[in-house]
CSV table of N, CA and C in Angstrom, one decimal:
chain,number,residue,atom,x,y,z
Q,1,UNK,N,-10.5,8.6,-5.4
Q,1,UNK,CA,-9.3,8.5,-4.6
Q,1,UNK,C,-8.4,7.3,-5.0
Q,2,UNK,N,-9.1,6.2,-5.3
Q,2,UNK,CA,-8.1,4.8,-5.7
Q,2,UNK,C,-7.4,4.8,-6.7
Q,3,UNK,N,-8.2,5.4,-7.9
Q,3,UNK,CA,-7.5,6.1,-9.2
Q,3,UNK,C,-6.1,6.9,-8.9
Q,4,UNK,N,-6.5,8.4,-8.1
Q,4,UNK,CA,-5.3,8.7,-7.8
Q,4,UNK,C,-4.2,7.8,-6.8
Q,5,UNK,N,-3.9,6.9,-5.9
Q,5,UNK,CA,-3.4,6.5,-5.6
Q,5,UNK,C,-2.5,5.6,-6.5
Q,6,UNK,N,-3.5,4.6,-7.4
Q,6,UNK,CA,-2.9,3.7,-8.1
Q,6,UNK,C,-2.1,4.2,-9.1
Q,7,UNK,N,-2.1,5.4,-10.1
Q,7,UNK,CA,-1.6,6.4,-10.9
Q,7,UNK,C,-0.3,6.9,-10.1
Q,8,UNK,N,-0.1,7.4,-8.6
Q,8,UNK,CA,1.1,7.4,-8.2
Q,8,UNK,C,1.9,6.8,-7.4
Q,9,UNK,N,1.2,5.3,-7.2
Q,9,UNK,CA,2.2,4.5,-6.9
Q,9,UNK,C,2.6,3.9,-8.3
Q,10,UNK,N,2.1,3.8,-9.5
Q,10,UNK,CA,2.6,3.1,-11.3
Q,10,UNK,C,4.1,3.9,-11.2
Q,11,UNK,N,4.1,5.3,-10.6
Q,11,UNK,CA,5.5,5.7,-10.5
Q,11,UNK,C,6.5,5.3,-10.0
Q,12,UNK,N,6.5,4.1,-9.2
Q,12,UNK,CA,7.2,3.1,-8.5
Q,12,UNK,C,7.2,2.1,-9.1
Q,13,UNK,N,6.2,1.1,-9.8
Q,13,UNK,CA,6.3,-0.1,-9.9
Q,13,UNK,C,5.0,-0.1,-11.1
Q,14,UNK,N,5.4,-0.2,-12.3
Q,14,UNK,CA,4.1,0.0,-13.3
Q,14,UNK,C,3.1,-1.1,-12.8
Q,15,UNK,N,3.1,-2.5,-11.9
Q,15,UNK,CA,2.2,-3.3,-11.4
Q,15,UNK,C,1.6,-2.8,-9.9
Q,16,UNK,N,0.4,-2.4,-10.2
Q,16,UNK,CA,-0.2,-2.0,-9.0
Q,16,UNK,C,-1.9,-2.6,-9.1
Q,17,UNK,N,-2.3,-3.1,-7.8
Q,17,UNK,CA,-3.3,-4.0,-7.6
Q,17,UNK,C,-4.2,-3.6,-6.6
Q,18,UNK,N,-5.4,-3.3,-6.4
Q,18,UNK,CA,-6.2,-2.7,-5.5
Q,18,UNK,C,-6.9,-3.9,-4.5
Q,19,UNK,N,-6.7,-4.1,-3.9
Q,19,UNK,CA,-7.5,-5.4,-2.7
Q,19,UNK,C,-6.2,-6.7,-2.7
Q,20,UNK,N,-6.5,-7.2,-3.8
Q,20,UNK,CA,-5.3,-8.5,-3.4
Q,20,UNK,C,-4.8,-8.4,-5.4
Q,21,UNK,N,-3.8,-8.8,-4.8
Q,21,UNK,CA,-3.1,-9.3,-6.1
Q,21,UNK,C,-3.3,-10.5,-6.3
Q,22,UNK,N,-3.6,-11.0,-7.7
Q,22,UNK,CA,-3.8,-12.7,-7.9
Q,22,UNK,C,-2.7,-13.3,-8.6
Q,23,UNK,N,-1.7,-14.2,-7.3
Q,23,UNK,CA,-0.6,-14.6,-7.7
Q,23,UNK,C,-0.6,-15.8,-8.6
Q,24,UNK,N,-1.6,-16.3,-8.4
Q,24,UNK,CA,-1.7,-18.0,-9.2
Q,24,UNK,C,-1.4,-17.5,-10.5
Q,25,UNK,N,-0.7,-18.7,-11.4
Q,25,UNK,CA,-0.6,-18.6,-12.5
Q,25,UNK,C,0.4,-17.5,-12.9
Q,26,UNK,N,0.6,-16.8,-12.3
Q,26,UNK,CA,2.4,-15.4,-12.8
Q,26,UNK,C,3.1,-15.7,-12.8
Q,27,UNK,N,4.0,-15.1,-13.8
Q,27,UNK,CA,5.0,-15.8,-13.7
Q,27,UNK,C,6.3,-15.0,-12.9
Q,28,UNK,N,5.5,-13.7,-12.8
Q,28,UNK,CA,6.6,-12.7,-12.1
Q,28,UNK,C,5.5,-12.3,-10.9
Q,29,UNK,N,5.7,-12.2,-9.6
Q,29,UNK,CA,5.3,-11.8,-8.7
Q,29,UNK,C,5.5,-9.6,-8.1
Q,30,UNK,N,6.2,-9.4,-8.8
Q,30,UNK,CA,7.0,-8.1,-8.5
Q,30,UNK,C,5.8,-7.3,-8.8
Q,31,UNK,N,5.2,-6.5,-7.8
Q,31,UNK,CA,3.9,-5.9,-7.7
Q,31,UNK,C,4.1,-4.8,-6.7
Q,32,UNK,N,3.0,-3.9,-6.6
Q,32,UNK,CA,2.5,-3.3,-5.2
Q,32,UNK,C,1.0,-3.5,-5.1
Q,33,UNK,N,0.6,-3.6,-4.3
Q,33,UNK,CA,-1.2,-3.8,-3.7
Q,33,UNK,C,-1.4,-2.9,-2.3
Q,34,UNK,N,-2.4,-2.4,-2.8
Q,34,UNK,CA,-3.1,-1.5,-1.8
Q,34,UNK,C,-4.4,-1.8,-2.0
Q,35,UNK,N,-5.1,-1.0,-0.8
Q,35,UNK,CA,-6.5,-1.2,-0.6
Q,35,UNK,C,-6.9,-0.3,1.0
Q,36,UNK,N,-8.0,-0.3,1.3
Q,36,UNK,CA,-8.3,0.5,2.6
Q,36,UNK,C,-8.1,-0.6,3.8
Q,37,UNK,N,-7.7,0.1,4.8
Q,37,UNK,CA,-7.9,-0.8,6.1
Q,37,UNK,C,-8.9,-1.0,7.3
Q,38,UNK,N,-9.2,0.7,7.0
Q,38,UNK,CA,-10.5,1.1,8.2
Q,38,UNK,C,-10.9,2.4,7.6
Q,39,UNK,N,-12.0,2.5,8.7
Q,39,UNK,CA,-12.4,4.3,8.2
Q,39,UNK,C,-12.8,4.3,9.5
Q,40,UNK,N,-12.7,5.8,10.3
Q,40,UNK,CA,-13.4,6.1,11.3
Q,40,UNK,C,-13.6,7.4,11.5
Q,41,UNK,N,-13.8,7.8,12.8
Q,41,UNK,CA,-13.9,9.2,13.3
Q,41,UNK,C,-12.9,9.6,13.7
Q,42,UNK,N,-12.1,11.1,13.4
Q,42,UNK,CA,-11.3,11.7,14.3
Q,42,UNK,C,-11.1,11.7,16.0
Q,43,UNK,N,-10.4,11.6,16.5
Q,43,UNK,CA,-10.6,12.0,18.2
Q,43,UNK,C,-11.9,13.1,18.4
Q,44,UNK,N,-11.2,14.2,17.5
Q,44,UNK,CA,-12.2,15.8,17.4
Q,44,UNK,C,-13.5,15.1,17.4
Q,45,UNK,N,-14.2,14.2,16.2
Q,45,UNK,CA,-14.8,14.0,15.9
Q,45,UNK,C,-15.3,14.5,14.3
Q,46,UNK,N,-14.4,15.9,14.6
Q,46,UNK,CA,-14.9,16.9,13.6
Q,46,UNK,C,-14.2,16.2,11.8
Q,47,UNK,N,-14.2,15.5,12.0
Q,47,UNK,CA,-13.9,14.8,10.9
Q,47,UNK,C,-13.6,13.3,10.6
Q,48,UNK,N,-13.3,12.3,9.3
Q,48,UNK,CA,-13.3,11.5,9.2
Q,48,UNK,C,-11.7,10.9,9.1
Q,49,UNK,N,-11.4,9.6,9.8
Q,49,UNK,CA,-9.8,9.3,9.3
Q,49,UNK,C,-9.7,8.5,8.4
Q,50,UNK,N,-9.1,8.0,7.6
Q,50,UNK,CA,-9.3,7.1,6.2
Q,50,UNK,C,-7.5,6.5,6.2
Q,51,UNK,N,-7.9,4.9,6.5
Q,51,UNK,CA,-6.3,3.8,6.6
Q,51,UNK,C,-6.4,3.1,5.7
Q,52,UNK,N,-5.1,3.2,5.2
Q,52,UNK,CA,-4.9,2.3,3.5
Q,52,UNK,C,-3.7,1.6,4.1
Q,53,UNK,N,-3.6,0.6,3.3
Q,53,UNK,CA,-2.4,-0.3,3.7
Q,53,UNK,C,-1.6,-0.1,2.0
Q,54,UNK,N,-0.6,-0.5,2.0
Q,54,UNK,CA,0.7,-0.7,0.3
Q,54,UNK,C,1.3,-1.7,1.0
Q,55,UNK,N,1.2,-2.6,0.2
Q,55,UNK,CA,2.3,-3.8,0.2
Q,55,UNK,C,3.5,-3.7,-1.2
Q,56,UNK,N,4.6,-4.0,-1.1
Q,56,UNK,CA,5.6,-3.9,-2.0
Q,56,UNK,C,6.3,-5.5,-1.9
Q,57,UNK,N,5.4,-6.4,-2.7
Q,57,UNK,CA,5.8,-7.1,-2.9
Q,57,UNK,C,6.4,-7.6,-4.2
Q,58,UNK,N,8.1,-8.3,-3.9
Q,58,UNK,CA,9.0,-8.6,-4.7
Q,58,UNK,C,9.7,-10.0,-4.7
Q,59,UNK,N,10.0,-10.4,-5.5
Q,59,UNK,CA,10.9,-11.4,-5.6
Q,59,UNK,C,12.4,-11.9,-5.1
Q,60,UNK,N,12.9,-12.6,-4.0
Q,60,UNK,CA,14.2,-11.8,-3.8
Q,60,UNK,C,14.3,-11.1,-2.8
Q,61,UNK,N,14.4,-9.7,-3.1
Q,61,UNK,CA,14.3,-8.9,-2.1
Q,61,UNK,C,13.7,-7.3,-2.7
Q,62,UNK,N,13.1,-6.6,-1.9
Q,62,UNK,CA,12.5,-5.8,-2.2
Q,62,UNK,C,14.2,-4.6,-2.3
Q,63,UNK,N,13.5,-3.5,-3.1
Q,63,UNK,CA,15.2,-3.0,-3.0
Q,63,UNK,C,15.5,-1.8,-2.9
Q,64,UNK,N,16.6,-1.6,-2.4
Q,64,UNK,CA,17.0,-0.4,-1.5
Q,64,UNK,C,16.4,1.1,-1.6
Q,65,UNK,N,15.4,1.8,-0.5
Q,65,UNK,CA,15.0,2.8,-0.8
Q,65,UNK,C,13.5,2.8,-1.6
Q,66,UNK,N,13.3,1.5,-2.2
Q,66,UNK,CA,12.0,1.2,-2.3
Q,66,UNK,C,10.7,2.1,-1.2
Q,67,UNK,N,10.8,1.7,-0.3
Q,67,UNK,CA,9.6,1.9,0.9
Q,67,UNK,C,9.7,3.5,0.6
Q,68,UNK,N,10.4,4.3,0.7
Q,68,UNK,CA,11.1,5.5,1.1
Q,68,UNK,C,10.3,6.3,-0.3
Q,69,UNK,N,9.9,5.8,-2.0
Q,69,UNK,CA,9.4,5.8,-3.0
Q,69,UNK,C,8.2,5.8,-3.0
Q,70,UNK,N,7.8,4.7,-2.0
Q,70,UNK,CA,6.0,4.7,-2.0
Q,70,UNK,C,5.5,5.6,-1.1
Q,71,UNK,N,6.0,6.1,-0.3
Q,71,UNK,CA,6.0,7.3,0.7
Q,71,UNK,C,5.8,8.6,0.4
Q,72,UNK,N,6.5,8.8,-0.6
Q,72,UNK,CA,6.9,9.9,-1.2
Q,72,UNK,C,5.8,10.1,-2.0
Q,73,UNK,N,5.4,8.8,-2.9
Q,73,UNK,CA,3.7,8.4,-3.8
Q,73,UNK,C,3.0,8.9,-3.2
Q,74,UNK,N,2.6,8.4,-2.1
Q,74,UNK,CA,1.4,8.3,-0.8
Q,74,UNK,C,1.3,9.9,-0.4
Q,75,UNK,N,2.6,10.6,-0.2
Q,75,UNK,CA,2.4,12.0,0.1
Q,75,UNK,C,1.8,12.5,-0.9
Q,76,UNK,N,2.2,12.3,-1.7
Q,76,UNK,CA,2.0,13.4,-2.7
Q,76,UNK,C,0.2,13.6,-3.2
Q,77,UNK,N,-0.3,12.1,-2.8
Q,77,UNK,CA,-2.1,12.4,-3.0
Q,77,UNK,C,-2.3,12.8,-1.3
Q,78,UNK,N,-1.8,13.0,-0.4
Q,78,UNK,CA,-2.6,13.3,0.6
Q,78,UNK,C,-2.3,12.5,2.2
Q,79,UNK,N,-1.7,11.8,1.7
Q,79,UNK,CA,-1.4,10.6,2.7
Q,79,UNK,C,0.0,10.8,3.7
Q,80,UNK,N,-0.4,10.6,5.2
Q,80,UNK,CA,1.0,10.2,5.6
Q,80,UNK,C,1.1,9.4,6.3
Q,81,UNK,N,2.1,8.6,6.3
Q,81,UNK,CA,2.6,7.6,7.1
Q,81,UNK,C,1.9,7.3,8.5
Q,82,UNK,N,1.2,6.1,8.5
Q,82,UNK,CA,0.8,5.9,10.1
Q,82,UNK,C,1.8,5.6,11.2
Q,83,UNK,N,1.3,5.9,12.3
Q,83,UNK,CA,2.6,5.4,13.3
Q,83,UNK,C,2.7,3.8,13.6
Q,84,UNK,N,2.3,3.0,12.5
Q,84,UNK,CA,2.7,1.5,12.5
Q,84,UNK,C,4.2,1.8,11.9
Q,85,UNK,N,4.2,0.6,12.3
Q,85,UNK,CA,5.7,0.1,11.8
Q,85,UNK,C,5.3,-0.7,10.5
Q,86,UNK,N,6.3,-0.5,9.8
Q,86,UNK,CA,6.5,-1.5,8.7
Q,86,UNK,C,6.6,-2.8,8.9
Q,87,UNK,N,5.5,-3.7,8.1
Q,87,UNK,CA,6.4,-5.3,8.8
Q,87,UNK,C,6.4,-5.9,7.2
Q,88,UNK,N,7.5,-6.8,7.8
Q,88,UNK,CA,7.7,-7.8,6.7
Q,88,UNK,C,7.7,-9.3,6.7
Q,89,UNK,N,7.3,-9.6,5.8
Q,89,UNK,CA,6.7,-10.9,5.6
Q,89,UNK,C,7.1,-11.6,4.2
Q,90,UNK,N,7.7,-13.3,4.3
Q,90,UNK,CA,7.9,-14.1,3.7
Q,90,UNK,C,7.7,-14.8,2.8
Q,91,UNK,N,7.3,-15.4,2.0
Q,91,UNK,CA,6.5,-16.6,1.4
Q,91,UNK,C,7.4,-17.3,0.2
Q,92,UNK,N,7.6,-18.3,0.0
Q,92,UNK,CA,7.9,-19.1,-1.4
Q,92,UNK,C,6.8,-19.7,-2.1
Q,93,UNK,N,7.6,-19.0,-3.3
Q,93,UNK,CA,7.1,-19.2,-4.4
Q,93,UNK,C,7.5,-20.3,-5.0
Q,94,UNK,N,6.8,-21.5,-5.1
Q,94,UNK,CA,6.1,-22.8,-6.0
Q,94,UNK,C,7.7,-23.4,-5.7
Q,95,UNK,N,8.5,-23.2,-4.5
Q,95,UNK,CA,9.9,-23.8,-4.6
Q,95,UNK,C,11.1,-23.3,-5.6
Q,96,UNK,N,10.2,-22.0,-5.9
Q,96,UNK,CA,11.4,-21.5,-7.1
Q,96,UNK,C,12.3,-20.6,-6.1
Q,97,UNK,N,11.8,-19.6,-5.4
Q,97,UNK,CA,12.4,-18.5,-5.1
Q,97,UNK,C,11.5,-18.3,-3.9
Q,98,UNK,N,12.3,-16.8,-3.4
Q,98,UNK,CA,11.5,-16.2,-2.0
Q,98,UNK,C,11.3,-15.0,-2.4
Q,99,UNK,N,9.7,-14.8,-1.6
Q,99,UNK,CA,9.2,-13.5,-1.9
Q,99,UNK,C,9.1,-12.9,-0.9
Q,100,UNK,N,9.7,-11.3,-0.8
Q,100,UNK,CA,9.7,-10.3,0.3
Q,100,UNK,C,8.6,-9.4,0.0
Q,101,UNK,N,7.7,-9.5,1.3
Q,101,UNK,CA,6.6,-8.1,0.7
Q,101,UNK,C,6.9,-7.4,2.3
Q,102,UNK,N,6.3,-6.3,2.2
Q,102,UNK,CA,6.8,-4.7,3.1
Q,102,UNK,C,5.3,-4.5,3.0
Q,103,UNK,N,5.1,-4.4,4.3
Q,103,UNK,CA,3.4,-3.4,4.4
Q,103,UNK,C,3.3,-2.0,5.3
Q,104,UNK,N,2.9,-1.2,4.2
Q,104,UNK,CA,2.7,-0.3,5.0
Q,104,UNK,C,1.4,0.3,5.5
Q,105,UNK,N,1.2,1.5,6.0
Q,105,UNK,CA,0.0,2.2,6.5
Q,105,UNK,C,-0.1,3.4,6.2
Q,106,UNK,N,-1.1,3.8,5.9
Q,106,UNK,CA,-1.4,5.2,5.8
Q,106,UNK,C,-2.2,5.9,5.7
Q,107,UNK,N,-3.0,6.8,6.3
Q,107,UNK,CA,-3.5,8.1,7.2
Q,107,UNK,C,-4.1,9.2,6.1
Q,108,UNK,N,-5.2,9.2,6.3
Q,108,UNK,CA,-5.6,11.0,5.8
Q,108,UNK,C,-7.1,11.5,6.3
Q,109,UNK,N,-6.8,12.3,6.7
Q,109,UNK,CA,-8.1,13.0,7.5
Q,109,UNK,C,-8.7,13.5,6.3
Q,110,UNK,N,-10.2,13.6,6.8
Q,110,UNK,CA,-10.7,14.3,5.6
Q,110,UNK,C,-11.6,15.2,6.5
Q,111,UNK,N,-12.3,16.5,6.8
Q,111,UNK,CA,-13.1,16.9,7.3
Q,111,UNK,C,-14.2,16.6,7.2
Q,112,UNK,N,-15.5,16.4,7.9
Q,112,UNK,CA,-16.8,16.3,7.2
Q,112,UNK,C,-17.6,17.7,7.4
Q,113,UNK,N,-18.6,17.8,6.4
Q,113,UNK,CA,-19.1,19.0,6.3
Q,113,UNK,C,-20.3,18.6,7.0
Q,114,UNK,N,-21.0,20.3,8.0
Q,114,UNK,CA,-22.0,20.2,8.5
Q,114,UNK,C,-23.0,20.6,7.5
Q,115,UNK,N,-24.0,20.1,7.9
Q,115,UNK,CA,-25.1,21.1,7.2
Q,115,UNK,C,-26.6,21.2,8.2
């Protein structure tokens, strides 16, 4: 699954990073990172739910229609949008510049088989 995710978010942003990105030492920050958030049980039961997070972090400002691109990524292996909201968050960089990252959420049931 991580394979396929990271292969169609590279369609967005050829820098894609699984758990954390390691900023130290870059000289460009412009990335995406993903990773899982949880795993649990359906309400049903009758199956398992699986939460990934995507951050789109950029330099500046993240840019227009961006979010709307990883979405469309995310769909396309299986994933849809959770009912979080997108949030966004701040940081400077070493007093050079400001860095905008965008996190999102996202959702996919998988069934489990009985035996």
């Amino acid at each position: 699954m991580n394979k396929k995710i990271k292969e169609a978010l590279q369609e967005v942003e050829p820098k894609v990073f699984y758990g954390i990105g390691r900023f130290q030492n870059r000289n460009n920050w412009d990335c995406i990172v993903y990773g899982r958030r949880r795993k649990g049980k359906t309400e049903s039961r009758a199956g398992v739910i699986i939460r990934y997070f995507v951050a789109i972090v950029k330099e500046e400002e993240i840019p227009e229609g961006m979010e709307e691109k990883v979405l469309q990524a995310m769909k396309k292996v299986g994933f849809d949008k959770s009912n979080t909201e997108t949030t966004y968050d701040y940081v400077e960089k070493s007093g050079e510049t400001m860095v905008e990252i965008a996190t999102m959420e996202f959702s996919k049931v998988e069934k489990r088989c009985r035996v």
